[in-house]
mmCIF file of C-alpha atoms and ligand atoms in Angstrom:
data_model
loop_
_atom_site.group_PDB
_atom_site.id
_atom_site.type_symbol
_atom_site.label_atom_id
_atom_site.label_comp_id
_atom_site.label_asym_id
_atom_site.label_seq_id
_atom_site.Cartn_x
_atom_site.Cartn_y
_atom_site.Cartn_z
ATOM 1 C CA UNK A 1 -48.482 57.841 126.167
ATOM 2 C CA UNK A 2 -45.442 55.823 127.560
ATOM 3 C CA UNK A 3 -44.716 56.397 131.484
ATOM 4 C CA UNK A 4 -41.568 54.657 133.004
ATOM 5 C CA UNK A 5 -39.385 54.884 136.331
ATOM 6 C CA UNK A 6 -35.970 56.329 134.302
ATOM 7 C CA UNK A 7 -35.994 58.017 130.871
ATOM 8 C CA UNK A 8 -32.655 57.025 129.176
ATOM 9 C CA UNK A 9 -31.588 59.933 126.187
ATOM 10 C CA UNK A 10 -29.003 58.367 123.794
ATOM 11 C CA UNK A 11 -28.019 54.871 123.179
ATOM 12 C CA UNK A 12 -23.965 55.010 123.565
ATOM 13 C CA UNK A 13 -21.786 53.269 125.881
ATOM 14 C CA UNK A 14 -22.924 54.944 129.172
ATOM 15 C CA UNK A 15 -26.581 54.970 128.042
ATOM 16 C CA UNK A 16 -26.533 51.173 127.564
ATOM 17 C CA UNK A 17 -24.472 50.292 130.918
ATOM 18 C CA UNK A 18 -27.262 52.705 132.706
ATOM 19 C CA UNK A 19 -29.824 50.454 130.904
ATOM 20 C CA UNK A 20 -28.292 47.271 131.808
ATOM 21 C CA UNK A 21 -27.624 47.982 135.455
ATOM 22 C CA UNK A 22 -31.137 49.217 135.602
ATOM 23 C CA UNK A 23 -32.268 45.833 134.003
ATOM 24 C CA UNK A 24 -30.561 44.349 136.927
ATOM 25 C CA UNK A 25 -31.977 46.081 139.868
ATOM 26 C CA UNK A 26 -35.095 45.655 138.223
ATOM 27 C CA UNK A 27 -35.669 49.460 137.336
ATOM 28 C CA UNK A 28 -38.405 50.302 134.438
ATOM 29 C CA UNK A 29 -36.417 52.401 131.885
ATOM 30 C CA UNK A 30 -37.052 53.020 128.556
ATOM 31 C CA UNK A 31 -34.258 54.858 126.132
ATOM 32 C CA UNK A 32 -34.750 57.420 123.931
ATOM 33 C CA UNK A 33 -32.713 57.113 120.375
ATOM 34 C CA UNK A 34 -32.580 59.471 117.323
ATOM 35 C CA UNK A 35 -33.078 57.364 114.233
ATOM 36 C CA UNK A 36 -30.355 58.338 111.278
ATOM 37 C CA UNK A 37 -27.829 59.719 113.746
ATOM 38 C CA UNK A 38 -25.675 57.342 111.291
ATOM 39 C CA UNK A 39 -22.541 54.761 111.715
ATOM 40 C CA UNK A 40 -20.699 54.605 114.824
ATOM 41 C CA UNK A 41 -17.313 55.922 113.212
ATOM 42 C CA UNK A 42 -14.625 53.037 114.653
ATOM 43 C CA UNK A 43 -12.166 54.885 116.700
ATOM 44 C CA UNK A 44 -11.068 51.364 117.960
ATOM 45 C CA UNK A 45 -10.939 53.140 121.413
ATOM 46 C CA UNK A 46 -8.419 51.878 123.882
ATOM 47 C CA UNK A 47 -9.372 50.736 127.401
ATOM 48 C CA UNK A 48 -6.687 51.309 129.774
ATOM 49 C CA UNK A 49 -5.783 48.210 132.483
ATOM 50 C CA UNK A 50 -7.063 49.801 135.025
ATOM 51 C CA UNK A 51 -10.385 49.866 133.704
ATOM 52 C CA UNK A 52 -10.782 45.914 134.040
ATOM 53 C CA UNK A 53 -11.239 45.130 137.292
ATOM 54 C CA UNK A 54 -14.232 47.575 137.378
ATOM 55 C CA UNK A 55 -16.263 45.429 134.405
ATOM 56 C CA UNK A 56 -15.366 42.359 136.238
ATOM 57 C CA UNK A 57 -17.028 43.718 138.958
ATOM 58 C CA UNK A 58 -19.699 44.796 136.690
ATOM 59 C CA UNK A 59 -20.077 41.464 135.602
ATOM 60 C CA UNK A 60 -19.017 42.533 131.954
ATOM 61 C CA UNK A 61 -15.532 41.947 131.490
ATOM 62 C CA UNK A 62 -16.674 38.594 128.818
ATOM 63 C CA UNK A 63 -19.035 40.793 127.197
ATOM 64 C CA UNK A 64 -15.884 43.831 126.709
ATOM 65 C CA UNK A 65 -13.778 40.912 125.882
ATOM 66 C CA UNK A 66 -15.641 39.026 123.166
ATOM 67 C CA UNK A 67 -16.431 42.034 121.297
ATOM 68 C CA UNK A 68 -12.769 43.845 121.656
ATOM 69 C CA UNK A 69 -10.204 43.865 118.762
ATOM 70 C CA UNK A 70 -7.887 42.659 120.658
ATOM 71 C CA UNK A 71 -5.598 42.503 123.500
ATOM 72 C CA UNK A 72 -3.356 45.237 123.998
ATOM 73 C CA UNK A 73 -0.399 45.213 126.178
ATOM 74 C CA UNK A 74 1.181 48.349 125.870
ATOM 75 C CA UNK A 75 2.049 51.571 123.346
ATOM 76 C CA UNK A 76 4.779 53.651 122.856
ATOM 77 C CA UNK A 77 5.343 56.902 123.161
ATOM 78 C CA UNK A 78 7.063 60.271 121.787
ATOM 79 C CA UNK A 79 5.980 63.068 123.729
ATOM 80 C CA UNK A 80 7.834 65.540 125.736
ATOM 81 C CA UNK A 81 11.725 64.094 125.047
ATOM 82 C CA UNK A 82 13.269 62.892 121.921
ATOM 83 C CA UNK A 83 13.287 59.281 123.158
ATOM 84 C CA UNK A 84 10.639 56.968 122.351
ATOM 85 C CA UNK A 85 9.387 55.156 125.499
ATOM 86 C CA UNK A 86 7.270 52.090 125.403
ATOM 87 C CA UNK A 87 5.209 51.610 128.051
ATOM 88 C CA UNK A 88 4.603 47.747 128.683
ATOM 89 C CA UNK A 89 1.478 46.835 131.252
ATOM 90 C CA UNK A 90 3.280 43.672 132.108
ATOM 91 C CA UNK A 91 3.467 45.191 136.155
ATOM 92 C CA UNK A 92 -0.129 45.845 136.049
ATOM 93 C CA UNK A 93 -2.201 44.076 138.627
ATOM 94 C CA UNK A 94 -4.234 42.578 138.353
ATOM 95 C CA UNK A 95 -4.833 42.449 134.796
ATOM 96 C CA UNK A 96 -1.433 42.858 132.213
ATOM 97 C CA UNK A 97 -3.274 43.618 129.221
ATOM 98 C CA UNK A 98 -5.819 46.929 128.397
ATOM 99 C CA UNK A 99 -8.466 46.154 125.224
ATOM 100 C CA UNK A 100 -8.593 47.275 122.195
ATOM 101 C CA UNK A 101 -12.944 47.875 121.823
ATOM 102 C CA UNK A 102 -15.168 47.384 118.506
ATOM 103 C CA UNK A 103 -17.297 49.745 119.890
ATOM 104 C CA UNK A 104 -20.075 48.795 117.456
ATOM 105 C CA UNK A 105 -20.167 45.343 118.365
ATOM 106 C CA UNK A 106 -20.231 46.362 122.225
ATOM 107 C CA UNK A 107 -23.254 47.953 121.980
ATOM 108 C CA UNK A 108 -24.836 45.629 120.199
ATOM 109 C CA UNK A 109 -24.151 43.184 122.199
ATOM 110 C CA UNK A 110 -25.433 45.332 125.713
ATOM 111 C CA UNK A 111 -28.395 46.179 124.014
ATOM 112 C CA UNK A 112 -29.286 42.070 123.463
ATOM 113 C CA UNK A 113 -27.665 41.632 127.616
ATOM 114 C CA UNK A 114 -29.654 44.805 128.973
ATOM 115 C CA UNK A 115 -33.051 44.058 126.582
ATOM 116 C CA UNK A 116 -33.499 47.284 126.611
ATOM 117 C CA UNK A 117 -36.766 49.077 125.528
ATOM 118 C CA UNK A 118 -35.683 51.748 122.164
ATOM 119 C CA UNK A 119 -38.251 54.313 121.691
ATOM 120 C CA UNK A 120 -36.915 55.872 118.533
ATOM 121 C CA UNK A 121 -37.865 59.331 117.204
ATOM 122 C CA UNK A 122 -36.932 61.058 113.828
ATOM 123 C CA UNK A 123 -36.992 64.896 114.051
ATOM 124 C CA UNK A 124 -38.200 66.797 117.724
ATOM 125 C CA UNK A 125 -37.458 66.102 121.196
ATOM 126 C CA UNK A 126 -39.355 68.218 123.473
ATOM 127 C CA UNK A 127 -39.863 68.635 127.293
ATOM 128 C CA UNK A 128 -42.432 69.842 129.350
ATOM 129 C CA UNK A 129 -41.061 71.159 132.220
ATOM 130 C CA UNK A 130 -42.296 72.094 136.104
ATOM 131 C CA UNK A 131 -40.799 73.378 139.248
ATOM 132 C CA UNK A 132 -40.349 69.933 140.169
ATOM 133 C CA UNK A 133 -38.776 68.863 137.370
ATOM 134 C CA UNK A 134 -39.474 67.549 133.803
ATOM 135 C CA UNK A 135 -42.267 66.069 133.707
ATOM 136 C CA UNK A 136 -42.379 64.601 130.131
ATOM 137 C CA UNK A 137 -40.624 64.383 126.470
ATOM 138 C CA UNK A 138 -42.621 64.604 123.604
ATOM 139 C CA UNK A 139 -41.388 63.001 120.370
ATOM 140 C CA UNK A 140 -41.560 64.325 116.709
ATOM 141 C CA UNK A 141 -45.004 65.680 118.671
ATOM 142 C CA UNK A 142 -47.172 63.078 119.092
ATOM 143 C CA UNK A 143 -45.718 60.235 121.432
ATOM 144 C CA UNK A 144 -45.118 61.421 124.816
ATOM 145 C CA UNK A 145 -42.750 60.140 127.478
ATOM 146 C CA UNK A 146 -43.259 60.233 131.220
ATOM 147 C CA UNK A 147 -40.807 59.042 133.964
ATOM 148 C CA UNK A 148 -40.019 60.173 137.398
ATOM 149 C CA UNK A 149 -36.119 60.439 136.887
ATOM 150 C CA UNK A 150 -34.578 61.407 133.273
ATOM 151 C CA UNK A 151 -30.771 61.045 132.791
ATOM 152 C CA UNK A 152 -29.191 62.671 129.801
ATOM 153 C CA UNK A 153 -26.275 60.346 128.233
ATOM 154 C CA UNK A 154 -26.313 62.097 124.395
ATOM 155 C CA UNK A 155 -22.429 62.162 124.768
ATOM 156 C CA UNK A 156 -20.877 65.038 123.665
ATOM 157 C CA UNK A 157 -24.057 66.669 121.727
ATOM 158 C CA UNK A 158 -25.552 67.069 125.279
ATOM 159 C CA UNK A 159 -29.287 67.011 123.621
ATOM 160 C CA UNK A 160 -30.882 67.436 127.259
ATOM 161 C CA UNK A 161 -29.292 69.490 129.179
ATOM 162 C CA UNK A 162 -29.638 71.928 125.787
ATOM 163 C CA UNK A 163 -32.936 71.744 126.037
ATOM 164 C CA UNK A 164 -33.282 73.735 129.453
ATOM 165 C CA UNK A 165 -30.309 75.736 128.348
ATOM 166 C CA UNK A 166 -27.725 74.077 130.359
ATOM 167 C CA UNK A 167 -24.609 75.934 128.678
ATOM 168 C CA UNK A 168 -21.292 74.122 129.071
ATOM 169 C CA UNK A 169 -17.591 75.107 129.848
ATOM 170 C CA UNK A 170 -15.203 74.130 127.238
ATOM 171 C CA UNK A 171 -11.112 74.042 128.977
ATOM 172 C CA UNK A 172 -9.382 74.382 125.265
ATOM 173 C CA UNK A 173 -10.161 73.802 121.786
ATOM 174 C CA UNK A 174 -8.832 70.478 120.828
ATOM 175 C CA UNK A 175 -9.879 68.981 117.954
ATOM 176 C CA UNK A 176 -9.581 65.636 116.061
ATOM 177 C CA UNK A 177 -9.627 64.058 112.381
ATOM 178 C CA UNK A 178 -9.671 60.502 111.801
ATOM 179 C CA UNK A 179 -9.626 58.018 109.502
ATOM 180 C CA UNK A 180 -8.642 54.141 108.831
ATOM 181 C CA UNK A 181 -5.785 53.254 107.287
ATOM 182 C CA UNK A 182 -4.363 49.739 105.622
ATOM 183 C CA UNK A 183 -2.295 48.378 108.436
ATOM 184 C CA UNK A 184 1.420 48.607 108.202
ATOM 185 C CA UNK A 185 3.877 47.934 110.753
ATOM 186 C CA UNK A 186 6.233 49.478 111.920
ATOM 187 C CA UNK A 187 10.116 47.721 112.235
ATOM 188 C CA UNK A 188 11.062 49.975 115.371
ATOM 189 C CA UNK A 189 7.857 49.687 117.103
ATOM 190 C CA UNK A 190 6.435 46.460 119.537
ATOM 191 C CA UNK A 191 3.543 47.480 120.707
ATOM 192 C CA UNK A 192 0.416 48.434 118.222
ATOM 193 C CA UNK A 193 -0.477 51.422 119.633
ATOM 194 C CA UNK A 194 1.935 54.913 118.625
ATOM 195 C CA UNK A 195 1.345 58.630 120.266
ATOM 196 C CA UNK A 196 3.588 61.369 118.981
ATOM 197 C CA UNK A 197 3.562 64.566 119.792
ATOM 198 C CA UNK A 198 4.913 67.602 116.921
ATOM 199 C CA UNK A 199 4.825 71.281 116.364
ATOM 200 C CA UNK A 200 0.843 71.384 116.204
ATOM 201 C CA UNK A 201 -0.743 68.687 118.082
ATOM 202 C CA UNK A 202 -0.544 65.395 118.470
ATOM 203 C CA UNK A 203 -1.636 61.753 116.917
ATOM 204 C CA UNK A 204 -2.516 58.284 117.623
ATOM 205 C CA UNK A 205 -1.962 55.132 115.260
ATOM 206 C CA UNK A 206 -3.202 52.175 116.640
ATOM 207 C CA UNK A 207 -4.205 48.991 114.820
ATOM 208 C CA UNK A 208 -7.698 47.916 115.046
ATOM 209 C CA UNK A 209 -7.031 44.296 113.520
ATOM 210 C CA UNK A 210 -4.771 42.330 110.965
ATOM 211 C CA UNK A 211 -5.905 44.584 108.142
ATOM 212 C CA UNK A 212 -6.674 48.391 109.297
ATOM 213 C CA UNK A 213 -5.151 51.150 111.393
ATOM 214 C CA UNK A 214 -7.108 53.886 113.238
ATOM 215 C CA UNK A 215 -4.759 56.843 112.833
ATOM 216 C CA UNK A 216 -5.932 60.493 114.726
ATOM 217 C CA UNK A 217 -4.643 64.060 115.093
ATOM 218 C CA UNK A 218 -5.410 66.283 117.094
ATOM 219 C CA UNK A 219 -5.100 70.500 116.886
ATOM 220 C CA UNK A 220 -6.792 73.155 117.193
ATOM 221 C CA UNK A 221 -8.478 75.758 114.404
ATOM 222 C CA UNK A 222 -5.551 77.678 114.920
ATOM 223 C CA UNK A 223 -3.540 75.861 113.850
ATOM 224 C CA UNK A 224 -1.298 75.539 110.114
ATOM 225 C CA UNK A 225 -2.227 72.183 110.011
ATOM 226 C CA UNK A 226 -5.860 72.843 110.864
ATOM 227 C CA UNK A 227 -6.395 73.881 107.157
ATOM 228 C CA UNK A 228 -5.480 70.624 105.532
ATOM 229 C CA UNK A 229 -6.253 67.745 108.009
ATOM 230 C CA UNK A 230 -9.739 67.562 106.239
ATOM 231 C CA UNK A 231 -7.862 66.129 103.369
ATOM 232 C CA UNK A 232 -5.817 63.045 103.475
ATOM 233 C CA UNK A 233 -3.349 64.031 100.281
ATOM 234 C CA UNK A 234 -1.838 66.825 102.979
ATOM 235 C CA UNK A 235 -1.529 64.756 106.155
ATOM 236 C CA UNK A 236 2.394 63.477 104.591
ATOM 237 C CA UNK A 237 3.691 67.055 104.315
ATOM 238 C CA UNK A 238 1.450 67.996 107.684
ATOM 239 C CA UNK A 239 3.458 65.023 109.461
ATOM 240 C CA UNK A 240 6.997 65.432 107.551
ATOM 241 C CA UNK A 241 9.054 66.543 110.371
ATOM 242 C CA UNK A 242 7.296 63.290 112.704
ATOM 243 C CA UNK A 243 9.738 60.850 113.858
ATOM 244 C CA UNK A 244 7.307 57.324 113.396
ATOM 245 C CA UNK A 245 3.916 58.403 112.503
ATOM 246 C CA UNK A 246 4.558 59.688 108.793
ATOM 247 C CA UNK A 247 5.728 56.294 108.472
ATOM 248 C CA UNK A 248 1.970 55.105 109.096
ATOM 249 C CA UNK A 249 1.028 56.715 106.069
ATOM 250 C CA UNK A 250 -0.282 54.809 103.023
ATOM 251 C CA UNK A 251 0.244 56.474 99.160
ATOM 252 C CA UNK A 252 -2.336 56.455 96.405
ATOM 253 C CA UNK A 253 -5.804 55.840 98.855
ATOM 254 C CA UNK A 254 -8.215 58.532 99.830
ATOM 255 C CA UNK A 255 -9.754 57.517 102.806
ATOM 256 C CA UNK A 256 -12.578 59.402 104.495
ATOM 257 C CA UNK A 257 -11.948 61.762 107.308
ATOM 258 C CA UNK A 258 -14.173 62.179 110.470
ATOM 259 C CA UNK A 259 -13.699 65.508 111.875
ATOM 260 C CA UNK A 260 -14.818 66.252 115.871
ATOM 261 C CA UNK A 261 -14.461 67.971 119.126
ATOM 262 C CA UNK A 262 -12.286 66.424 120.852
ATOM 263 C CA UNK A 263 -12.088 68.908 124.307
ATOM 264 C CA UNK A 264 -11.771 68.522 127.886
ATOM 265 C CA UNK A 265 -15.419 70.348 128.890
ATOM 266 C CA UNK A 266 -18.561 69.923 131.531
ATOM 267 C CA UNK A 267 -21.478 71.546 131.176
ATOM 268 C CA UNK A 268 -22.340 74.233 134.202
ATOM 269 C CA UNK A 269 -24.913 71.394 136.043
ATOM 270 C CA UNK A 270 -24.177 67.651 136.130
ATOM 271 C CA UNK A 271 -27.888 67.153 138.113
ATOM 272 C CA UNK A 272 -31.840 68.700 138.635
ATOM 273 C CA UNK A 273 -34.629 68.284 140.248
ATOM 274 C CA UNK A 274 -35.164 64.834 138.675
ATOM 275 C CA UNK A 275 -32.727 64.773 136.126
ATOM 276 C CA UNK A 276 -28.845 63.733 136.049
ATOM 277 C CA UNK A 277 -26.388 63.694 132.769
ATOM 278 C CA UNK A 278 -23.402 60.988 132.687
ATOM 279 C CA UNK A 279 -20.488 59.856 130.162
ATOM 280 C CA UNK A 280 -19.345 62.420 128.070
ATOM 281 C CA UNK A 281 -22.406 64.677 128.770
ATOM 282 C CA UNK A 282 -21.744 64.541 132.298
ATOM 283 C CA UNK A 283 -17.823 64.993 131.479
ATOM 284 C CA UNK A 284 -15.716 64.686 128.325
ATOM 285 C CA UNK A 285 -12.173 63.866 128.782
ATOM 286 C CA UNK A 286 -9.386 64.814 126.154
ATOM 287 C CA UNK A 287 -8.913 61.069 123.622
ATOM 288 C CA UNK A 288 -5.111 61.312 125.655
ATOM 289 C CA UNK A 289 -6.485 60.086 128.658
ATOM 290 C CA UNK A 290 -7.692 56.735 126.816
ATOM 291 C CA UNK A 291 -10.227 57.384 129.836
ATOM 292 C CA UNK A 292 -13.799 58.160 128.021
ATOM 293 C CA UNK A 293 -14.855 55.151 128.031
ATOM 294 C CA UNK A 294 -13.798 54.225 131.078
ATOM 295 C CA UNK A 295 -15.678 57.210 132.137
ATOM 296 C CA UNK A 296 -18.565 56.037 130.848
ATOM 297 C CA UNK A 297 -18.745 52.697 132.329
ATOM 298 C CA UNK A 298 -18.044 54.277 135.838
ATOM 299 C CA UNK A 299 -20.852 56.806 135.643
ATOM 300 C CA UNK A 300 -23.019 54.894 134.498
ATOM 301 C CA UNK A 301 -22.351 52.897 138.033
ATOM 302 C CA UNK A 302 -22.456 55.608 139.967
ATOM 303 C CA UNK A 303 -25.508 56.756 138.501
ATOM 304 C CA UNK A 304 -27.373 53.335 138.944
ATOM 305 C CA UNK A 305 -26.782 54.003 142.977
ATOM 306 C CA UNK A 306 -28.376 57.350 142.691
ATOM 307 C CA UNK A 307 -30.920 57.006 140.452
ATOM 308 C CA UNK A 308 -31.686 53.573 143.507
ATOM 309 C CA UNK A 309 -30.712 56.237 146.381
ATOM 310 C CA UNK A 310 -33.542 58.594 144.828
ATOM 311 C CA UNK A 311 -36.321 56.595 143.269
ATOM 312 C CA UNK A 312 -36.449 53.705 146.100
ATOM 313 C CA UNK A 313 -35.173 55.308 149.417
ATOM 314 C CA UNK A 314 -36.622 58.713 148.216
ATOM 315 C CA UNK A 315 -32.972 60.301 149.104
ATOM 316 C CA UNK A 316 -33.837 63.905 148.723
ATOM 317 C CA UNK A 317 -29.441 64.095 148.488
ATOM 318 C CA UNK A 318 -28.431 61.382 146.159
ATOM 319 C CA UNK A 319 -28.406 63.303 142.846
ATOM 320 C CA UNK A 320 -25.904 66.165 144.965
ATOM 321 C CA UNK A 321 -23.793 63.620 145.839
ATOM 322 C CA UNK A 322 -23.589 62.557 142.810
ATOM 323 C CA UNK A 323 -23.236 65.851 141.021
ATOM 324 C CA UNK A 324 -19.917 66.429 143.556
ATOM 325 C CA UNK A 325 -18.700 62.885 142.603
ATOM 326 C CA UNK A 326 -18.164 64.321 139.142
ATOM 327 C CA UNK A 327 -16.798 67.574 140.025
ATOM 328 C CA UNK A 328 -14.125 66.381 142.340
ATOM 329 C CA UNK A 329 -13.641 63.183 139.417
ATOM 330 C CA UNK A 330 -13.255 65.842 136.940
ATOM 331 C CA UNK A 331 -10.924 68.151 138.698
ATOM 332 C CA UNK A 332 -8.688 65.596 139.249
ATOM 333 C CA UNK A 333 -8.537 64.477 135.495
ATOM 334 C CA UNK A 334 -8.220 67.868 134.743
ATOM 335 C CA UNK A 335 -5.016 68.590 136.949
ATOM 336 C CA UNK A 336 -2.965 65.248 135.693
ATOM 337 C CA UNK A 337 -4.437 66.266 131.819
ATOM 338 C CA UNK A 338 -2.615 69.520 132.528
ATOM 339 C CA UNK A 339 0.307 67.924 133.721
ATOM 340 C CA UNK A 340 0.909 65.992 130.874
ATOM 341 C CA UNK A 341 0.658 69.215 128.434
ATOM 342 C CA UNK A 342 3.047 70.845 130.005
ATOM 343 C CA UNK A 343 5.542 68.017 130.303
ATOM 344 C CA UNK A 344 5.505 68.892 126.168
ATOM 345 C CA UNK A 345 7.883 71.965 126.149
ATOM 346 C CA UNK A 346 10.053 71.058 122.290
ATOM 347 C CA UNK A 347 7.748 74.155 120.535
ATOM 348 C CA UNK A 348 6.803 76.583 123.410
ATOM 349 C CA UNK A 349 6.076 78.945 120.418
ATOM 350 C CA UNK A 350 3.534 76.819 118.603
ATOM 351 C CA UNK A 351 0.218 78.488 118.800
ATOM 352 C CA UNK A 352 -0.934 74.935 119.718
ATOM 353 C CA UNK A 353 1.728 74.227 122.470
ATOM 354 C CA UNK A 354 0.670 77.529 123.996
ATOM 355 C CA UNK A 355 -3.429 77.259 124.474
ATOM 356 C CA UNK A 356 -1.960 74.406 126.649
ATOM 357 C CA UNK A 357 0.398 76.009 128.406
ATOM 358 C CA UNK A 358 -2.143 78.503 129.119
ATOM 359 C CA UNK A 359 -4.916 75.971 129.644
ATOM 360 C CA UNK A 360 -2.928 74.819 132.544
ATOM 361 C CA UNK A 361 -1.983 77.818 133.938
ATOM 362 C CA UNK A 362 -5.396 79.357 134.472
ATOM 363 C CA UNK A 363 -6.818 75.402 136.236
ATOM 364 C CA UNK A 364 -3.350 75.636 138.445
ATOM 365 C CA UNK A 365 -4.955 72.939 141.663
HETATM 366 C C1 LIG B 401 -10.347 60.686 118.579
HETATM 367 C C2 LIG B 401 -11.613 60.210 119.802
HETATM 368 C C3 LIG B 401 -10.288 58.697 120.307
HETATM 369 C C4 LIG B 401 -10.678 58.482 121.404
HETATM 370 N N1 LIG B 401 -9.821 57.036 122.125
HETATM 371 C C5 LIG B 401 -10.680 56.729 123.255
HETATM 372 C C6 LIG B 401 -9.555 55.942 123.421
HETATM 373 O O1 LIG B 401 -8.513 55.501 123.128
HETATM 374 N N2 LIG B 401 -10.046 55.298 124.946
HETATM 375 C C7 LIG B 401 -11.024 56.089 125.368
HETATM 376 O O2 LIG B 401 -11.853 55.802 126.727
HETATM 377 N N3 LIG B 401 -11.973 57.049 125.074
HETATM 378 C C8 LIG B 401 -11.666 57.375 124.116
HETATM 379 N N4 LIG B 401 -12.413 58.005 123.135
HETATM 380 C C9 LIG B 401 -13.717 59.054 124.053
HETATM 381 C C10 LIG B 401 -14.981 57.752 123.867
HETATM 382 O O3 LIG B 401 -15.277 57.674 122.913
HETATM 383 C C11 LIG B 401 -15.963 58.661 124.319
HETATM 384 O O4 LIG B 401 -15.837 58.738 126.056
HETATM 385 C C12 LIG B 401 -17.349 57.428 124.853
HETATM 386 O O5 LIG B 401 -17.974 57.104 123.545
HETATM 387 C C13 LIG B 401 -18.307 58.551 125.663
HETATM 388 O O6 LIG B 401 -19.409 57.898 125.601
HETATM 389 P P1 LIG B 401 -20.982 58.249 126.175
HETATM 390 O O7 LIG B 401 -21.614 57.040 125.786
HETATM 391 O O8 LIG B 401 -21.302 59.009 127.173
HETATM 392 O O9 LIG B 401 -21.407 58.831 124.410
HETATM 393 P P2 LIG B 401 -21.240 58.631 122.657
HETATM 394 O O10 LIG B 401 -20.510 57.195 122.689
HETATM 395 O O11 LIG B 401 -21.095 60.172 122.542
HETATM 396 O O12 LIG B 401 -23.073 58.194 123.097
HETATM 397 C C14 LIG B 401 -24.095 59.266 122.802
HETATM 398 C C15 LIG B 401 -25.098 58.451 122.345
HETATM 399 O O13 LIG B 401 -26.503 59.154 122.205
HETATM 400 C C16 LIG B 401 -26.978 59.574 120.901
HETATM 401 N N5 LIG B 401 -27.265 60.754 120.975
HETATM 402 C C17 LIG B 401 -26.788 62.091 120.152
HETATM 403 N N6 LIG B 401 -27.800 63.141 120.225
HETATM 404 C C18 LIG B 401 -28.793 62.204 120.382
HETATM 405 C C19 LIG B 401 -30.010 63.108 120.344
HETATM 406 N N7 LIG B 401 -30.521 63.790 120.602
HETATM 407 N N8 LIG B 401 -31.442 62.215 120.962
HETATM 408 C C20 LIG B 401 -30.844 60.860 121.401
HETATM 409 N N9 LIG B 401 -29.896 60.081 121.100
HETATM 410 C C21 LIG B 401 -28.839 61.020 120.965
HETATM 411 C C22 LIG B 401 -25.682 59.158 119.965
HETATM 412 O O14 LIG B 401 -26.365 58.666 118.367
HETATM 413 C C23 LIG B 401 -25.096 57.958 120.871
HETATM 414 O O15 LIG B 401 -25.132 57.201 120.559
HETATM 415 C C24 LIG B 401 -11.925 58.481 121.972
HETATM 416 C C25 LIG B 401 -13.058 59.413 121.160
HETATM 417 C C26 LIG B 401 -12.177 60.208 120.215
HETATM 418 C C27 LIG B 401 -13.298 61.277 119.471
#
């Protein structure tokens, strides 16, 4: 049997940053990881300039910079009008750049920096629960892990929350299809990040490094595009009416397409007697926001403070305050995300844009 203070379920960015911060505060903890989760697909997530002061405050800026593909200095957007806009980070303060991160490398560096104790399991994880909260987690029917506080950092899977039947609320049905392509540099675009909306959804293509682009298309199951996007050979016809996105496609290749959920969602509860959720498990953002990783970092930071207040100061309100903060952030996020979608009015009759228009009406502040 293992006994510790904090048990973190999941070793993505959120779980590992929490581990890093708990180590720095001398709070004993373990991470539970499921072996065989597979290699992380390189989405080449972009961190906006506004995320860099947060990393600096946590002493993690250098780690992120050293393990990123490159700096980003802006992006182009073809959204809501027939003009391509150039969004330049030059006027941002104090950082005039964002980062195109290499998540796999950052995860390895964080694991090393946190010196996290990791317990892996293969098949089953079950919790024993009493009125005072979670007592322990039993892994593969043999390893029992006891703790004073449990954390769900399993991303959109919300594995711990599912164990006590906490449902998720989906705010839209957005799904994504992504692949890596040989890099093509567009003659009309300065920045190597390009976002474009089209009748059946929207897409983002960005350079990972000197040889590869990553291309993601976002749509809904009810769209015509959805049926074909699983096969790369259909992308050319699906994107045929786009302004520049189609130019990034390369003929005679067969890249692997990775599909998944990309919608805005939140569990019904983010904390309980002795547990909390963070990162995507607490609130999952639409990738259009570019704030999923920032959310993972920020929630790990405020969760660390709440854990200290609960375990060291015996503050019984600590988790409730954490939950209130999460709810406030999510409401603000939802409102700005909805504004972005309603600013696109060119295809009011398309099933895709109708869904997002309706969603914004339902959740008007
Ligand atoms: C196509 C796409 C593009 C994106 N682009 C951006 C972007 O440009 N900028 C940005 O900031 N964000 C972006 N995001 C979002 C970003 O990737 C996520 O918000 C972020 O990775 C969430 O981190 P996390 O640690 O909360 O969850 P995850 O990264 O999902 O980590 C969860 C961890 O839990 C583990 N796990 C899962 N189930 C179990 C289980 N049962 N037991 C134990 N462990 C488990 C997983 O293996 C994983 O290690 C994008 C997402 C998508 C899909």
